[in-house]
XYZ file of C-alpha atoms in Angstrom:
490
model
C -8.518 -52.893 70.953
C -5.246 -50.794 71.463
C -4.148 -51.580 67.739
C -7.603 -50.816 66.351
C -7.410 -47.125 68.168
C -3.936 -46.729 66.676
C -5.545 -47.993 62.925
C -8.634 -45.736 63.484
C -5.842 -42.510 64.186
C -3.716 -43.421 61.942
C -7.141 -43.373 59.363
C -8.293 -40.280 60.708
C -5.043 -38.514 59.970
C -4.091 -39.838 56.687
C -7.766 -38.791 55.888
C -6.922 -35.172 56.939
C -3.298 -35.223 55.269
C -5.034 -35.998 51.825
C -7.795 -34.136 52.382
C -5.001 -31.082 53.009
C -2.895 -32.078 49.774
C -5.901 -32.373 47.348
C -7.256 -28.922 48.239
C -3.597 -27.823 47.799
C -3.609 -29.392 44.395
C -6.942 -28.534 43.308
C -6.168 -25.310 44.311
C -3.409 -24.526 41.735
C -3.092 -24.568 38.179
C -1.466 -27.460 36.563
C -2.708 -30.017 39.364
C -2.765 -32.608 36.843
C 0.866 -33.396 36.918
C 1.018 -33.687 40.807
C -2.022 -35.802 40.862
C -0.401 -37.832 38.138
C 2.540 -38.524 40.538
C 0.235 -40.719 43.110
C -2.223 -41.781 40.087
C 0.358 -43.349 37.168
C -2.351 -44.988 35.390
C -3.252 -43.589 32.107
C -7.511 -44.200 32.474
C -7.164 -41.560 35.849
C -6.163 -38.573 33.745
C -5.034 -39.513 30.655
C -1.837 -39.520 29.043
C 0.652 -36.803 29.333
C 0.753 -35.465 25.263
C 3.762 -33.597 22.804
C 2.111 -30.795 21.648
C 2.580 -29.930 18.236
C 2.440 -26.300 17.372
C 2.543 -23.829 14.532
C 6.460 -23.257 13.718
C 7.042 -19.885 11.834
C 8.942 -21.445 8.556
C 9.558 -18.350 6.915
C 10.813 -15.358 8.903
C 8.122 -12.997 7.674
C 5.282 -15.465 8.684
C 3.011 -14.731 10.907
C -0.209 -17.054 10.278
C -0.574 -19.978 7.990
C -3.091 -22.089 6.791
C -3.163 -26.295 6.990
C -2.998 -27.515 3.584
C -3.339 -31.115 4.277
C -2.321 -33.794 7.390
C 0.223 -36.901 5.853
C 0.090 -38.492 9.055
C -3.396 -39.912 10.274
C -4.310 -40.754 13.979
C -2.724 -43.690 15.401
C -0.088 -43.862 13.223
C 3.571 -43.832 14.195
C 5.807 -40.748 13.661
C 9.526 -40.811 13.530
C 11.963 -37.121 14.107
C 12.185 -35.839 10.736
C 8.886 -37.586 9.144
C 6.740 -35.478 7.595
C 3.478 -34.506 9.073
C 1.731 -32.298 7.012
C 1.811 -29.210 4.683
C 1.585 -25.283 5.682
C 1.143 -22.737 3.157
C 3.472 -20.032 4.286
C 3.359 -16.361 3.151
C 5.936 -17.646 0.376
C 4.786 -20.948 -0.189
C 3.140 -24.808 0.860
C 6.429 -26.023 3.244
C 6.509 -29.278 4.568
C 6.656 -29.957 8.524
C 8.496 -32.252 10.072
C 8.667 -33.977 13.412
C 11.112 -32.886 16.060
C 10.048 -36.257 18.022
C 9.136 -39.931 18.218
C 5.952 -41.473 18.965
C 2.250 -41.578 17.824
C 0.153 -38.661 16.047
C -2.763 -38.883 18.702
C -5.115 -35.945 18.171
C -5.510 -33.576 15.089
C -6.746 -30.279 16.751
C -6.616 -28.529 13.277
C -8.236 -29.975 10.521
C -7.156 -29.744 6.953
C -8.328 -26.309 4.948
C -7.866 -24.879 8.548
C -6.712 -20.668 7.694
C -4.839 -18.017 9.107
C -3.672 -20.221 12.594
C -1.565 -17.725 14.085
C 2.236 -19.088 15.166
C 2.196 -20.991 18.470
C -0.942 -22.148 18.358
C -1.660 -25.972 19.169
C -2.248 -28.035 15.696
C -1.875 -31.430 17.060
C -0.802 -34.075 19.852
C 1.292 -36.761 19.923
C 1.955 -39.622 22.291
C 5.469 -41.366 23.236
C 5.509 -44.730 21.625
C 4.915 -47.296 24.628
C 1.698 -44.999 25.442
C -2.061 -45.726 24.494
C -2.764 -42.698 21.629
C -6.292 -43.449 22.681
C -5.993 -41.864 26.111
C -4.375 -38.960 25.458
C -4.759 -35.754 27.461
C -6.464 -32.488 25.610
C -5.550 -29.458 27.226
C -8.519 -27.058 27.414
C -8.204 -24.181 24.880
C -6.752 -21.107 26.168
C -9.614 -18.628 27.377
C -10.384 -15.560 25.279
C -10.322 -12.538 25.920
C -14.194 -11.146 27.734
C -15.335 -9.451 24.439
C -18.924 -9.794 24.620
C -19.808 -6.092 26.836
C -17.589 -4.928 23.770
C -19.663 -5.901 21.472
C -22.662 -5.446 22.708
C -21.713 -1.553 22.975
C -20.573 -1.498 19.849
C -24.030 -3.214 18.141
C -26.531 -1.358 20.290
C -28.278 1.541 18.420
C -27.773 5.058 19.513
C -30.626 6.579 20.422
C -29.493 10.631 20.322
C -32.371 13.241 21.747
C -32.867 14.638 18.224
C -33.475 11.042 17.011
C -35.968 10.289 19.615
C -37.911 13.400 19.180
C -39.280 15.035 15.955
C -36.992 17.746 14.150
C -37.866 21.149 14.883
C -40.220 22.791 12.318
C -37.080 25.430 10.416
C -38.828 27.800 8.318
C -37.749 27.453 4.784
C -36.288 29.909 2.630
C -38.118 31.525 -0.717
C -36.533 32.972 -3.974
C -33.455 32.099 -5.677
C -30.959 30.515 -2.978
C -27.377 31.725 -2.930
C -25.358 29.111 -1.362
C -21.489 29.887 -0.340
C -18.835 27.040 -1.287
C -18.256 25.591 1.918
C -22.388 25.148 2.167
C -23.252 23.955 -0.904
C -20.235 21.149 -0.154
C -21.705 20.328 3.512
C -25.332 20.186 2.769
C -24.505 18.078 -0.506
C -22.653 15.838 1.742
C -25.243 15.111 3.881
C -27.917 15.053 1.311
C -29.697 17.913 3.155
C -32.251 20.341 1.289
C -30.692 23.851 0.878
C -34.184 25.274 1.104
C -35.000 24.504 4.881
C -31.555 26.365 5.806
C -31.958 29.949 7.095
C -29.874 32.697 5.347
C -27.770 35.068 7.333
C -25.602 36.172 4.796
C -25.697 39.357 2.746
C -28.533 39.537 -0.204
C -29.912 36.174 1.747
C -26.571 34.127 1.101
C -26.538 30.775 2.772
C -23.252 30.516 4.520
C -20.956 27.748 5.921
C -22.498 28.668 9.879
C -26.426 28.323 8.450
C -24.958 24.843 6.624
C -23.658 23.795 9.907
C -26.219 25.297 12.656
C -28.964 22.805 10.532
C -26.463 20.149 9.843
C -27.037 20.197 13.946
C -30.653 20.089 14.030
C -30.748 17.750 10.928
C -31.415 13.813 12.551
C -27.926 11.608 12.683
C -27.500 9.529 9.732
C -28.370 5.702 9.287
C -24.774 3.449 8.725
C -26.689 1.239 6.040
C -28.134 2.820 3.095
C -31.544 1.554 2.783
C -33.256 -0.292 0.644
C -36.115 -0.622 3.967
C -39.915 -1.571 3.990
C -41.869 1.417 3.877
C -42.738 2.724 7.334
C -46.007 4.835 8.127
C -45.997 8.108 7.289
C -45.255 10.488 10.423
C -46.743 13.296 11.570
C -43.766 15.142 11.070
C -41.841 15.546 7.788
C -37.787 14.429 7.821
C -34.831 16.430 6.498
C -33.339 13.520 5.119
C -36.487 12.372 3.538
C -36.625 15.911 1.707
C -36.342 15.359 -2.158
C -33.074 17.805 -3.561
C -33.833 20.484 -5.293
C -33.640 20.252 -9.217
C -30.111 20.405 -10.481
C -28.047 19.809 -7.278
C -25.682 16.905 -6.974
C -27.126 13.701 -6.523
C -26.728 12.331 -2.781
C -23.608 10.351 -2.070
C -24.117 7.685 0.852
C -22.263 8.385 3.720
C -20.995 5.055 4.627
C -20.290 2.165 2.407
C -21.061 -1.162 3.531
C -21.113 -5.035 2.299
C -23.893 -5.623 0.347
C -25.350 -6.575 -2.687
C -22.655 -6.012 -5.930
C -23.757 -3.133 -7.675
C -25.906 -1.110 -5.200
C -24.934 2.012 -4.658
C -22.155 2.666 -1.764
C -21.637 -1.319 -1.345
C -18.628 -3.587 -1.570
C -17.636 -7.415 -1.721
C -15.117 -8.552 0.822
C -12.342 -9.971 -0.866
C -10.711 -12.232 1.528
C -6.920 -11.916 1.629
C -4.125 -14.487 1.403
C -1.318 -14.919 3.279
C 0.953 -14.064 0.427
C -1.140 -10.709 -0.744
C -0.691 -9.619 2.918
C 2.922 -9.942 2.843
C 3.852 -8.536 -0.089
C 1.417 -5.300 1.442
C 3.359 -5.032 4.517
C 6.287 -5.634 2.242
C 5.664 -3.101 -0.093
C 4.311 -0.392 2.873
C 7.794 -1.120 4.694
C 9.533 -0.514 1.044
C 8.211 2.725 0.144
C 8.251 4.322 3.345
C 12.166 3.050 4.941
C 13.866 2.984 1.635
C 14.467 6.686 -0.183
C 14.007 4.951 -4.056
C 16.360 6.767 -6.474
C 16.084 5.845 -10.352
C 17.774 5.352 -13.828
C 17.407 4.550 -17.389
C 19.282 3.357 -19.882
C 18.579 1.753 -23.227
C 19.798 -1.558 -24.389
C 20.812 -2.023 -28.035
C 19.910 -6.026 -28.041
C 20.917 -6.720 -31.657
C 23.958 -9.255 -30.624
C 22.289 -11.456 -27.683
C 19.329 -11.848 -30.402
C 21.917 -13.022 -32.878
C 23.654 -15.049 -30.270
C 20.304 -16.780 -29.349
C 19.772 -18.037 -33.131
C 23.038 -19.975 -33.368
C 22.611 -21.269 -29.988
C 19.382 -22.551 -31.287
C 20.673 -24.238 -34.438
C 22.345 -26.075 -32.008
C 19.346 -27.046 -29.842
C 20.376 -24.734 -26.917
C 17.276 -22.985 -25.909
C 17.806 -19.883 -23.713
C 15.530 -16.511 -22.992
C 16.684 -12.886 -23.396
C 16.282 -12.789 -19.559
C 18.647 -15.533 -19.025
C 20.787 -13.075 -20.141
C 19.832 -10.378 -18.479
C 20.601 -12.685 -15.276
C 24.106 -13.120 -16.489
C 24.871 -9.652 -17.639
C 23.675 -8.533 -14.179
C 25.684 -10.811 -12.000
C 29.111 -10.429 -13.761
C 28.267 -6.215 -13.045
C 27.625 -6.849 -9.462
C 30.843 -8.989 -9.591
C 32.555 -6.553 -11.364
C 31.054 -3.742 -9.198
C 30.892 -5.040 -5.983
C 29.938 -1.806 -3.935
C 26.315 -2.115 -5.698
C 26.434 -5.841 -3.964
C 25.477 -4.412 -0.421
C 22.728 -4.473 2.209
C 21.155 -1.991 4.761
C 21.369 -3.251 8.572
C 20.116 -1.554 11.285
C 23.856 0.059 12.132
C 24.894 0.611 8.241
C 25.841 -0.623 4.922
C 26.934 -4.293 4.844
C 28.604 -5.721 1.981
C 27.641 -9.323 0.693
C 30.484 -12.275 -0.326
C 27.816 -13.546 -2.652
C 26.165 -12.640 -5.687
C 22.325 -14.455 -5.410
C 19.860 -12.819 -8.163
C 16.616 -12.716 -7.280
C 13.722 -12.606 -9.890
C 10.668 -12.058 -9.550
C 8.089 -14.582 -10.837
C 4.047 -13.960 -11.070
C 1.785 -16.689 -9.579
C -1.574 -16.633 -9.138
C -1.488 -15.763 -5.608
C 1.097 -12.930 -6.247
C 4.735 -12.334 -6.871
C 7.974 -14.463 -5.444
C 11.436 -14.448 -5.797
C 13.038 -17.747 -6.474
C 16.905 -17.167 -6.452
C 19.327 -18.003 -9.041
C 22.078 -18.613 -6.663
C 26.105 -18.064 -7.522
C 24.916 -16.281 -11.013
C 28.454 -15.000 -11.680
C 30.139 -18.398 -11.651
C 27.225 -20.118 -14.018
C 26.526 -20.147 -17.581
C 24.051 -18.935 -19.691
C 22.361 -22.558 -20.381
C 22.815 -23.253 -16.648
C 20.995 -20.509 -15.649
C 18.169 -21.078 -17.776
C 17.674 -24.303 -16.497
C 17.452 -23.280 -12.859
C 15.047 -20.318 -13.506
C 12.349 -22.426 -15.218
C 12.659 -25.132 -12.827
C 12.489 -22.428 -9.964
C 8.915 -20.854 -11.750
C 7.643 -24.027 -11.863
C 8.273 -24.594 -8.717
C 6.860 -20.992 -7.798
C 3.528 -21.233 -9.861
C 3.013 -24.797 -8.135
C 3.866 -23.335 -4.983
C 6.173 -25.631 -3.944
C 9.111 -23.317 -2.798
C 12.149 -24.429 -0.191
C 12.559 -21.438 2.258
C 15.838 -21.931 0.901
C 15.094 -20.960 -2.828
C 13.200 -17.758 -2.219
C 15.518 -16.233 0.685
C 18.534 -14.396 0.686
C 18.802 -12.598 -2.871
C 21.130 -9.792 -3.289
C 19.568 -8.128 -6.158
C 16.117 -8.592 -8.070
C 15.274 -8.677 -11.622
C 11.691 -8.181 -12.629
C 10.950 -8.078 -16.757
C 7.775 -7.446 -17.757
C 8.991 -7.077 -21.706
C 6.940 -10.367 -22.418
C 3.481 -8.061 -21.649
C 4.668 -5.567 -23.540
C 5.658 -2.707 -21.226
C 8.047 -0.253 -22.728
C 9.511 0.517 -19.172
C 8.579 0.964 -15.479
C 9.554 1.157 -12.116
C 10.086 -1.604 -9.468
C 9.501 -1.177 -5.581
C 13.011 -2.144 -4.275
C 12.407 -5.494 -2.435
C 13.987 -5.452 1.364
C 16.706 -5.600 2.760
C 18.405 -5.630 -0.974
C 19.787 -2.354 -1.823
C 18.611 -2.664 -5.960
C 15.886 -3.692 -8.574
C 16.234 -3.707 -12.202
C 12.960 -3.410 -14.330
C 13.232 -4.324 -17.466
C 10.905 -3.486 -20.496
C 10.310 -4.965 -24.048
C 12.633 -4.636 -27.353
C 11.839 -2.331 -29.782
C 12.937 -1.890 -33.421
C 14.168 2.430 -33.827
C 16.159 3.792 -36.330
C 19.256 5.500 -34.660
C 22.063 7.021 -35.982
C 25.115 5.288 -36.043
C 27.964 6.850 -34.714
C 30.980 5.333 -37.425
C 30.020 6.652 -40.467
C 26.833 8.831 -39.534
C 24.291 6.751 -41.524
C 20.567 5.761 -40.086
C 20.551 2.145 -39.250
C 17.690 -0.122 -36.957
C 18.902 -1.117 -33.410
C 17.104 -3.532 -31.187
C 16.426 -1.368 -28.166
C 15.391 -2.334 -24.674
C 14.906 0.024 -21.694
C 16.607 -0.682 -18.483
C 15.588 1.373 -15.186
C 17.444 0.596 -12.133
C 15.376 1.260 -8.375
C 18.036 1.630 -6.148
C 18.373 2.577 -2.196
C 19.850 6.280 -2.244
C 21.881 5.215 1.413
C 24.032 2.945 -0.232
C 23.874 3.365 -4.286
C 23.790 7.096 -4.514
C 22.956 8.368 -8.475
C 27.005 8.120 -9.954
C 27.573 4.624 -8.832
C 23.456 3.532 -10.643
C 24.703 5.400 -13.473
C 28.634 3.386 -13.875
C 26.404 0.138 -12.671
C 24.263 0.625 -16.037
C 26.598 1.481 -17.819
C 28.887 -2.093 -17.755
C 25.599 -3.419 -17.796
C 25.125 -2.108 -21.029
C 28.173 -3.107 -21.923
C 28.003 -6.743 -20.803
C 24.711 -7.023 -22.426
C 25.662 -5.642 -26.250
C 28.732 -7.973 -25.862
C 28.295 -10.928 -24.578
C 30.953 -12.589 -25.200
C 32.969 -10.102 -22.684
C 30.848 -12.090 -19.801
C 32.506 -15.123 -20.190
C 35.857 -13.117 -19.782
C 35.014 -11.034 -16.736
């Protein structure tokens, strides 16, 4: 009897100890994990999972979109395997594992968009653990939007709304509007006629325009194309035909609608890269003070050049050497070879030309890498390769970061000459335009003779390439260029 009063206690306060702990563990948040210490077994709970989460594999990225899962559920991952592919704001990058074990839940799906970084794509299991059971952690808990919304959908019901418009005696004669009325009540599609002069000689001023702009009932935010409603009582301002020969009535809002309508749009929905290059472009323009300069070309000896290369089956564009001509300048020149940091200029130990190649979801710059020390043929080979890889969208991180100067021709379209948006941090942008046949006059022996011409126009930050160092940088480009056999000596 004695040991079944000590059992019965010790019962009773093992009861009360557990009852104690699980309120303590219930009680806070990741009580899973010290429940898991007393309950091991994987039907309790579940297994413990390796989350898998968006990396940022670019260092502009900020979202990107799930192009398609290589690993299925169940099956075993190894660090370094490749589980599926992103598109980036540059281009589709593979991701690999960091661990080993089993790909256990897909929490993104394939064609999944703009998953912000850090957010959970996936679970894995260790190996030795049942990919079945695994643990999903309950998505993380928005933020209370809904009274937002709600205020921001419910209709406005305004006093002047609610009640019929105030009989305003209209105005006979000729009107005389002022400017500023004429502008306001055209505006607002209001009839000039129900406004009440105060001017001189009955002139309609901007005061009368805006004491019955008051009166006048708040616009709708859709223009309507609504069902006919019964007539009222009362007539509206709005509803007021214009008189003849005023402006016609410009909506006030546009809105999505139907193409074509009147003060309607069609979303366009945005990429990842279009976004980029915006921010890109916005950050360009407004940090960088853009300087530029022009300089023409005379192309005559690389076109002669090309044909005997090509007799010889060595096939090579004008902008391969373009690429050339501008890497031995920056080698020659290498205070035009710099970068802007946060603290100042910072020169760069290597020359990597950027150019600038048009895909269908925008422009990249693949990078011809060590320019300087390659040849023409060389070069030519790595920049279709790189395009092809570009228009496929197959881009390395590696191949489109890190340029030190950007080439962009549009001469194949036909452009004469433009202006390129300096890309950042890079300190310089050559645009280059098409050849053209004009008679000049030849310096020797003062007779008219054709040159090939092309137009060069150098973008360049005014912090670090002010406008005498663009002009010498042209000019050995020019140089280089119209003899190219002084590249392979410099």
């Amino acid at each position: 009897m004695a040991a079944s009063l000590r059992l019965g206690r010790q019962g009773i306060l093992f009861g009360l100890r557990f009852s104690n702990l699980n309120k303590c563990l219930w009680a806070t948040n990741p009580w899973q994990e010290h429940v898991r210490h007393f309950f091991p077994s994987p039907w309790f709970l579940g297994v413990s999972p390796l989350k898998v989460q968006m990396p940022a594999l670019s260092p502009t990225m900020e979202e990107g979109n799930i192009v398609k899962w290589l690993k299925k559920e169940g099956e075993a991952v190894a660090a370094g395997d490749a589980l599926c592919e992103i598109e980036t704001d540059k281009a589709v990058v593979t991701m690999e594992s960091n661990d080993d074990g089993v790909l256990a839940k897909i929490l993104m799906e394939e064609g999944s968009r703009n998953v912000r970084l850090g957010t959970l794509i996936a679970l894995m299991v260790e190996e030795d653990q049942d990919w079945k059971q695994v643990e999903i952690p309950p998505p993380d808990a928005p933020a209370p939007s809904a009274p937002a919304m709600q205020v921001a959908t419910a209709p406005v019901v305004s006093p002047a709304a609610s009640s019929p418009p105030p009989t305003i005696p209209a105005t006979s004669g000729p009107l005389r509007l002022s400017p500023a009325a004429r502008h306001i009540l055209d505006t607002h599609g209001i009839d000039p006629k129900l406004a009440t002069p105060t001017g001189p000689r009955g002139l309609i001023t901007k005061e009368d325009a805006l004491n019955l702009l008051k009166m006048s009932p708040a616009p709708k935010a859709t223009p309507a194309v609504a069902a006919p409603s019964a007539p009222s009582p009362s007539p509206s301002l709005a509803a007021t035909p214009p008189p003849p020969g005023s402006r016609p009535n410009i909506p006030p809002l546009s809105v999505p609608g139907k193409p074509g309508a009147p003060g309607t749009f069609t979303e366009i929905p945005a990429t990842n890269v279009r976004r980029v290059i915006a921010q890109r472009l916005i950050q360009s323009k407004t940090t960088i003070p853009h300087a530029y300069a022009s300089v023409d070309c005379d192309m005559a000896a690389v076109m002669q050049l090309r044909k005997h290369l090509a007799k010889e089956q060595i096939k090579v564009s004008v902008n391969d050497f373009i690429i050339k001509a501008a890497a031995v300048t920056l080698k020659e020149m290498p205070e035009v070879n710099v970068t802007w940091s946060g603290d100042g200029p910072r020169a760069l130990d290597s020359i990597h030309i950027s150019v600038a190649v048009a895909t269908d979801k925008g422009l990249i710059t693949p990078i011809i890498k060590d320019a300087a020390n390659k040849g023409v043929q060389e070069i030519s080979a790595n920049a279709k390769a790189l395009a092809q890889k570009a228009r496929a969208g197959k881009l390395l991180p590696e191949e489109y970061q890190g340029g030190s100067f950007s080439i962009s021709n549009l001469g194949m379209f036909g452009i004469t000459g433009f202006s390129a948006v300096i890309n950042p941090p890079q300190a310089c942008i050559l645009a280059i335009g098409t050849s053209r046949p004009e008679l000049r006059l030849s310096e020797d022996n003062q007779t008219l003779r054709t040159q090939q011409l092309m137009t060069v126009t150098l973008s360049s930050d005014g912090r670090l390439v002010d406008d005498e160092l663009a002009s010498r940088f042209l000019d050995k480009f020019r140089a280089n260029l119209e003899q190219p056999r002084r590249m392979i000596l410099a």
